[in-house]
PDB file of C-alpha atoms in Angstrom:
ATOM      1  CA  UNK A   1     -24.954  28.613 -26.678  1.00  0.00           C
ATOM      2  CA  UNK A   2     -23.628  26.277 -29.299  1.00  0.00           C
ATOM      3  CA  UNK A   3     -20.002  25.386 -28.963  1.00  0.00           C
ATOM      4  CA  UNK A   4     -17.830  23.164 -31.048  1.00  0.00           C
ATOM      5  CA  UNK A   5     -15.534  20.594 -29.441  1.00  0.00           C
ATOM      6  CA  UNK A   6     -12.126  19.704 -30.800  1.00  0.00           C
ATOM      7  CA  UNK A   7     -10.228  16.506 -30.023  1.00  0.00           C
ATOM      8  CA  UNK A   8      -7.363  14.412 -31.332  1.00  0.00           C
ATOM      9  CA  UNK A   9      -4.393  16.564 -30.487  1.00  0.00           C
ATOM     10  CA  UNK A  10      -1.261  15.221 -28.873  1.00  0.00           C
ATOM     11  CA  UNK A  11       2.474  14.765 -29.123  1.00  0.00           C
ATOM     12  CA  UNK A  12       3.923  13.463 -32.354  1.00  0.00           C
ATOM     13  CA  UNK A  13       7.396  13.241 -33.840  1.00  0.00           C
ATOM     14  CA  UNK A  14       8.323  15.294 -36.911  1.00  0.00           C
ATOM     15  CA  UNK A  15       6.974  13.564 -39.970  1.00  0.00           C
ATOM     16  CA  UNK A  16       4.183  11.966 -37.982  1.00  0.00           C
ATOM     17  CA  UNK A  17       0.423  12.251 -38.330  1.00  0.00           C
ATOM     18  CA  UNK A  18      -2.574  13.249 -36.268  1.00  0.00           C
ATOM     19  CA  UNK A  19      -6.279  13.439 -37.040  1.00  0.00           C
ATOM     20  CA  UNK A  20      -8.234  16.180 -35.349  1.00  0.00           C
ATOM     21  CA  UNK A  21     -11.994  15.977 -34.906  1.00  0.00           C
ATOM     22  CA  UNK A  22     -14.542  18.769 -34.554  1.00  0.00           C
ATOM     23  CA  UNK A  23     -18.021  17.970 -33.348  1.00  0.00           C
ATOM     24  CA  UNK A  24     -20.996  19.666 -31.705  1.00  0.00           C
ATOM     25  CA  UNK A  25     -24.177  18.822 -29.887  1.00  0.00           C
ATOM     26  CA  UNK A  26     -27.421  20.487 -30.805  1.00  0.00           C
ATOM     27  CA  UNK A  27     -26.027  21.637 -34.111  1.00  0.00           C
ATOM     28  CA  UNK A  28     -25.804  19.935 -37.484  1.00  0.00           C
ATOM     29  CA  UNK A  29     -22.380  20.748 -38.874  1.00  0.00           C
ATOM     30  CA  UNK A  30     -23.417  19.616 -42.344  1.00  0.00           C
ATOM     31  CA  UNK A  31     -25.253  22.919 -42.885  1.00  0.00           C
ATOM     32  CA  UNK A  32     -22.249  25.122 -42.157  1.00  0.00           C
ATOM     33  CA  UNK A  33     -18.861  25.994 -43.455  1.00  0.00           C
ATOM     34  CA  UNK A  34     -16.409  24.639 -40.896  1.00  0.00           C
ATOM     35  CA  UNK A  35     -12.939  26.038 -40.484  1.00  0.00           C
ATOM     36  CA  UNK A  36      -9.810  24.864 -38.725  1.00  0.00           C
ATOM     37  CA  UNK A  37      -7.498  27.427 -37.173  1.00  0.00           C
ATOM     38  CA  UNK A  38      -4.347  27.375 -35.111  1.00  0.00           C
ATOM     39  CA  UNK A  39      -2.619  29.677 -32.685  1.00  0.00           C
ATOM     40  CA  UNK A  40       0.952  29.249 -31.554  1.00  0.00           C
ATOM     41  CA  UNK A  41       2.312  31.058 -28.471  1.00  0.00           C
ATOM     42  CA  UNK A  42       2.981  34.704 -29.208  1.00  0.00           C
ATOM     43  CA  UNK A  43       1.331  34.535 -32.620  1.00  0.00           C
ATOM     44  CA  UNK A  44      -2.053  35.493 -33.965  1.00  0.00           C
ATOM     45  CA  UNK A  45      -4.611  32.867 -34.778  1.00  0.00           C
ATOM     46  CA  UNK A  46      -4.406  31.804 -38.408  1.00  0.00           C
ATOM     47  CA  UNK A  47      -6.807  30.010 -40.686  1.00  0.00           C
ATOM     48  CA  UNK A  48      -5.572  26.588 -41.732  1.00  0.00           C
ATOM     49  CA  UNK A  49      -8.393  25.059 -43.743  1.00  0.00           C
ATOM     50  CA  UNK A  50     -12.121  25.245 -44.290  1.00  0.00           C
ATOM     51  CA  UNK A  51     -14.806  23.301 -46.096  1.00  0.00           C
ATOM     52  CA  UNK A  52     -18.177  24.621 -47.186  1.00  0.00           C
ATOM     53  CA  UNK A  53     -21.540  22.970 -46.668  1.00  0.00           C
ATOM     54  CA  UNK A  54     -21.964  20.573 -49.540  1.00  0.00           C
ATOM     55  CA  UNK A  55     -18.202  20.014 -49.615  1.00  0.00           C
ATOM     56  CA  UNK A  56     -17.788  21.716 -52.975  1.00  0.00           C
ATOM     57  CA  UNK A  57     -15.154  24.235 -51.881  1.00  0.00           C
ATOM     58  CA  UNK A  58     -12.091  23.713 -49.730  1.00  0.00           C
ATOM     59  CA  UNK A  59      -9.344  26.107 -48.699  1.00  0.00           C
ATOM     60  CA  UNK A  60      -5.875  25.257 -47.423  1.00  0.00           C
ATOM     61  CA  UNK A  61      -3.273  27.680 -46.192  1.00  0.00           C
ATOM     62  CA  UNK A  62      -0.079  27.477 -48.242  1.00  0.00           C
ATOM     63  CA  UNK A  63       1.806  26.308 -45.174  1.00  0.00           C
ATOM     64  CA  UNK A  64      -0.253  23.097 -44.950  1.00  0.00           C
ATOM     65  CA  UNK A  65      -1.196  22.465 -48.573  1.00  0.00           C
ATOM     66  CA  UNK A  66      -0.357  18.918 -49.592  1.00  0.00           C
ATOM     67  CA  UNK A  67       0.059  17.787 -45.974  1.00  0.00           C
ATOM     68  CA  UNK A  68      -3.329  18.440 -44.348  1.00  0.00           C
ATOM     69  CA  UNK A  69      -6.739  17.274 -45.529  1.00  0.00           C
ATOM     70  CA  UNK A  70     -10.143  18.420 -44.305  1.00  0.00           C
ATOM     71  CA  UNK A  71     -13.204  16.202 -44.551  1.00  0.00           C
ATOM     72  CA  UNK A  72     -16.536  15.638 -42.907  1.00  0.00           C
ATOM     73  CA  UNK A  73     -18.625  12.664 -41.861  1.00  0.00           C
ATOM     74  CA  UNK A  74     -22.207  13.850 -41.694  1.00  0.00           C
ATOM     75  CA  UNK A  75     -23.410  10.627 -40.099  1.00  0.00           C
ATOM     76  CA  UNK A  76     -21.097  11.337 -37.175  1.00  0.00           C
ATOM     77  CA  UNK A  77     -21.676  15.112 -37.273  1.00  0.00           C
ATOM     78  CA  UNK A  78     -17.913  15.537 -37.349  1.00  0.00           C
ATOM     79  CA  UNK A  79     -15.373  17.451 -39.397  1.00  0.00           C
ATOM     80  CA  UNK A  80     -11.832  16.114 -39.493  1.00  0.00           C
ATOM     81  CA  UNK A  81      -8.431  17.584 -40.141  1.00  0.00           C
ATOM     82  CA  UNK A  82      -5.956  14.901 -41.164  1.00  0.00           C
ATOM     83  CA  UNK A  83      -2.468  16.208 -40.580  1.00  0.00           C
ATOM     84  CA  UNK A  84       0.416  14.318 -42.168  1.00  0.00           C
ATOM     85  CA  UNK A  85       4.135  15.060 -42.440  1.00  0.00           C
ATOM     86  CA  UNK A  86       3.954  17.278 -39.375  1.00  0.00           C
ATOM     87  CA  UNK A  87       6.731  19.817 -39.099  1.00  0.00           C
ATOM     88  CA  UNK A  88       8.321  21.661 -36.173  1.00  0.00           C
ATOM     89  CA  UNK A  89       6.419  24.798 -37.245  1.00  0.00           C
ATOM     90  CA  UNK A  90       3.008  23.119 -36.914  1.00  0.00           C
ATOM     91  CA  UNK A  91       2.671  23.024 -33.093  1.00  0.00           C
ATOM     92  CA  UNK A  92      -0.199  25.164 -31.840  1.00  0.00           C
ATOM     93  CA  UNK A  93      -3.592  25.002 -30.273  1.00  0.00           C
ATOM     94  CA  UNK A  94      -5.957  24.013 -33.044  1.00  0.00           C
ATOM     95  CA  UNK A  95      -9.531  25.298 -33.066  1.00  0.00           C
ATOM     96  CA  UNK A  96     -12.583  24.709 -35.202  1.00  0.00           C
ATOM     97  CA  UNK A  97     -15.381  27.174 -35.798  1.00  0.00           C
ATOM     98  CA  UNK A  98     -18.464  27.507 -37.964  1.00  0.00           C
ATOM     99  CA  UNK A  99     -19.892  30.081 -40.280  1.00  0.00           C
ATOM    100  CA  UNK A 100     -22.778  30.508 -42.672  1.00  0.00           C
ATOM    101  CA  UNK A 101     -21.259  33.386 -44.632  1.00  0.00           C
ATOM    102  CA  UNK A 102     -17.553  33.485 -43.836  1.00  0.00           C
ATOM    103  CA  UNK A 103     -14.421  31.997 -45.319  1.00  0.00           C
ATOM    104  CA  UNK A 104     -10.664  31.772 -44.909  1.00  0.00           C
ATOM    105  CA  UNK A 105      -8.373  33.523 -47.356  1.00  0.00           C
ATOM    106  CA  UNK A 106      -4.613  33.777 -47.483  1.00  0.00           C
ATOM    107  CA  UNK A 107      -3.681  35.717 -44.392  1.00  0.00           C
ATOM    108  CA  UNK A 108      -7.166  36.383 -43.048  1.00  0.00           C
ATOM    109  CA  UNK A 109     -10.558  34.964 -42.188  1.00  0.00           C
ATOM    110  CA  UNK A 110     -13.999  36.338 -41.403  1.00  0.00           C
ATOM    111  CA  UNK A 111     -17.412  35.415 -40.160  1.00  0.00           C
ATOM    112  CA  UNK A 112     -16.543  32.452 -37.953  1.00  0.00           C
ATOM    113  CA  UNK A 113     -18.035  31.839 -34.530  1.00  0.00           C
ATOM    114  CA  UNK A 114     -18.891  29.212 -31.917  1.00  0.00           C
ATOM    115  CA  UNK A 115     -15.231  28.592 -31.231  1.00  0.00           C
ATOM    116  CA  UNK A 116     -14.266  25.505 -29.302  1.00  0.00           C
ATOM    117  CA  UNK A 117     -11.656  25.384 -26.544  1.00  0.00           C
ATOM    118  CA  UNK A 118      -9.033  23.929 -28.847  1.00  0.00           C
ATOM    119  CA  UNK A 119      -6.770  20.920 -28.847  1.00  0.00           C
ATOM    120  CA  UNK A 120      -3.005  21.093 -28.419  1.00  0.00           C
ATOM    121  CA  UNK A 121      -0.709  19.735 -31.115  1.00  0.00           C
ATOM    122  CA  UNK A 122       2.946  19.281 -30.206  1.00  0.00           C
ATOM    123  CA  UNK A 123       5.630  18.175 -32.641  1.00  0.00           C
ATOM    124  CA  UNK A 124       8.862  17.101 -31.014  1.00  0.00           C
ATOM    125  CA  UNK A 125      11.478  14.406 -31.293  1.00  0.00           C
TER     126      UNK A 125
END
């Protein structure tokens, strides 16, 4: 079973930056829409950003717009989430997932699968 692997999480001070990576073995991410999601304790998982195959469409949740940037490096079979100006409300476990037909919209998402185990992001002074 294909599974994506997230990395790059950690502890950062408010206003700091982290870059998350999403990769997979046995699967070419270039051919899929890849989404980033997060789940904080006691909250439902929410869609943060996604990028389609071909990189012609990108979605950002309003809560991260202007601070986060999604990109992919096909040579490295990796999708990144650059997170700048991190805020106290950003801590969560961040996940990536793939889809051929799904997308993230404001307040919902559909069609994603092959979830990774996540990477923890902590924002604290």
